[in-house]
Amino acid sequence: MITKRKISFDIAVLGGGPAGMISAGRAAELGARVVLLEKNDSLGKKLLITGKSRCNFTHYEFDNTKLVEKFGKDGRFLYSALGHFGVSEVLDFFQSRGLLWQVERGNRVFPRDGDARDVLRVLMGYLAGGKVEVLCNSKVNDIEAIKDVPRIFKIIHSGGELFTEKIILSTGGKSYPQTGSSGDGYRWAEKFGHTIINPTPALNPVKVSEKWVKELQGLTLKNVSLQLYQEGKKRDERFGEMLFTHFGISGPIVMDMSKSIDKYLKKGNVKLLLDLKPALDFQKLEERIKRDFQEFKGRIFKNTLSKLLPASLIPVIIQLSDIEEEKRVDYITREERKRLLHLLKELELTPTELLGFPWAMVTSGGVSLREVNPDTMASKKIENLYLAGEILNLDGPSGGYNLLQCWSTGYLAGENAAKKAERVK
Ligand SMILES: Cc1cc2nc3c(=O)[nH]c(=O)nc-3n(C[C@H](O)[C@H](O)[C@H](O)COP(=O)(O)OP(=O)(O)OC[C@H]3O[C@@H](n4cnc5c(N)ncnc54)[C@H](O)[C@@H]3O)c2cc1C
């Protein structure tokens, strides 16, 4: 039997990422004695690399129905959290603590100075204000639930052990393990009776089999459309910006589509069709090509595409079109023109696999939402355990949705854990 004298904290928050920091801060603000354990030597390692270190910390959308839809069929879980601490509250929270912000393309909200460290500074101030005891370099190795009244937990970590009444589990998912998120929390959630929906990488670059992509490494295409096909049926479609890399493709529309690419790859072969000119249908584009060829009459083919394509894409398209690059455009046949047209509207890419967890921005899967109370973030499996952030089976597209999820669920978890925390003298 553990005596209450040994309990030095009301709440232990495990994991010092966005969800952990805000939940620890909120619980402390309400008067709970809180310890935050983080295995890295500093807090928010992943937070600092978000949005290319500029931190797209929320999406600028105030309609919660639109927000939850972005999380797919499980998004409904977030109604309560967003209703309590949604986009307005998140913006107020940061602004009232000195963070100026701005809305950028696609309703993405960033700190005005474009520095993720400004977001971290607000959170550190919040923790300090509540006198949260922050233990960095403290890897949690195990948790034991001790039957007592009320229940207490023993946390075994690299610096020793401690006892607490409540735990907020915010150890993140498995993506970018180099930042500390290696999925440790799943083990304890499972130990306490939770179901873990198989974690898979999401918002992930995609490998393709076409060797020519290497020649395009670094090329960003804006306003293109990407369609996903399986067995002749269109399964997904995105419009926006993408990027070629040495192994395949990346950039916002690819990352957002990666979850469905992965899903369909598990069932069989998948094709991607890239439309380089989505604003023009086949007929209009053909007319445009004819006009260009007329204008460049007498010139050789390779010198006639500069108005249509970025420079680095021209040699690749010429090679794929099988049209002699030195051929004069006036000698290009109808059939050759059709081939070119087809390449511009339906450039084929064959995904082979996702790049995997080391390069996934988020984890799809995690602790089953059915086993977590959406109004409090409390576990339905074991009393006094709360869960927040990416450890939950929730993932949204790029655009600030994932951090918004962390702020909302984290705040709610901290608040409810604190509300029920009984002071232990
Ligand atoms: C490159 C990149 C860019 C991104 N950009 C954006 C963006 O601009 N906007 C956006 O909304 N989302 C973005 N995301 C997603 C966002 O970063 C995550 O959704 C968010 O960090 C999840 O927060 P979390 O607190 O749940 O988990 P994490 O941030 O993963 O934090 C979990 C913490 O727990 C610690 N931990 C784990 N195990 C233990 C243990 N055993 N003991 C002690 N501590 C432990 C980890 O070290 C880590 O610090 C990006 C992700 C990546 C990888």
mmCIF file of C-alpha atoms in Angstrom, residues 30 45 93 111 132 134 155 159 189 218 233 236 273 275 291 295 328 338 356 375 390-392 395 411:
data_model
loop_
_atom_site.group_PDB
_atom_site.id
_atom_site.type_symbol
_atom_site.label_atom_id
_atom_site.label_comp_id
_atom_site.label_asym_id
_atom_site.label_seq_id
_atom_site.Cartn_x
_atom_site.Cartn_y
_atom_site.Cartn_z
ATOM 1 C CA LEU A 30 -6.613 25.792 -12.327
ATOM 2 C CA LYS A 45 11.213 19.625 -30.437
ATOM 3 C CA PHE A 93 -4.834 32.339 -26.060
ATOM 4 C CA PRO A 111 3.163 33.753 -36.047
ATOM 5 C CA VAL A 132 4.586 23.353 -13.617
ATOM 6 C CA VAL A 134 9.216 20.461 -15.999
ATOM 7 C CA ILE A 155 5.715 6.458 -13.055
ATOM 8 C CA GLY A 159 15.484 9.962 -13.400
ATOM 9 C CA ALA A 189 -2.670 2.860 -23.224
ATOM 10 C CA GLY A 218 13.331 20.375 -56.460
ATOM 11 C CA LYS A 233 -11.977 4.328 -61.086
ATOM 12 C CA ASP A 236 -9.255 10.769 -54.938
ATOM 13 C CA LEU A 273 -2.555 11.213 -63.212
ATOM 14 C CA ASP A 275 -2.863 17.398 -64.855
ATOM 15 C CA ARG A 291 -1.508 28.488 -81.491
ATOM 16 C CA GLU A 295 3.621 31.324 -83.389
ATOM 17 C CA ARG A 328 10.474 21.653 -86.691
ATOM 18 C CA LYS A 338 -2.152 14.377 -79.256
ATOM 19 C CA GLY A 356 7.349 6.002 -43.945
ATOM 20 C CA ASP A 375 -16.260 15.899 -23.346
ATOM 21 C CA GLU A 390 -1.630 12.881 -31.777
ATOM 22 C CA ILE A 391 -1.749 9.746 -29.627
ATOM 23 C CA LEU A 392 -5.484 9.733 -30.381
ATOM 24 C CA ASP A 395 -5.350 13.039 -38.131
ATOM 25 C CA TYR A 411 -6.696 22.133 -23.049
#
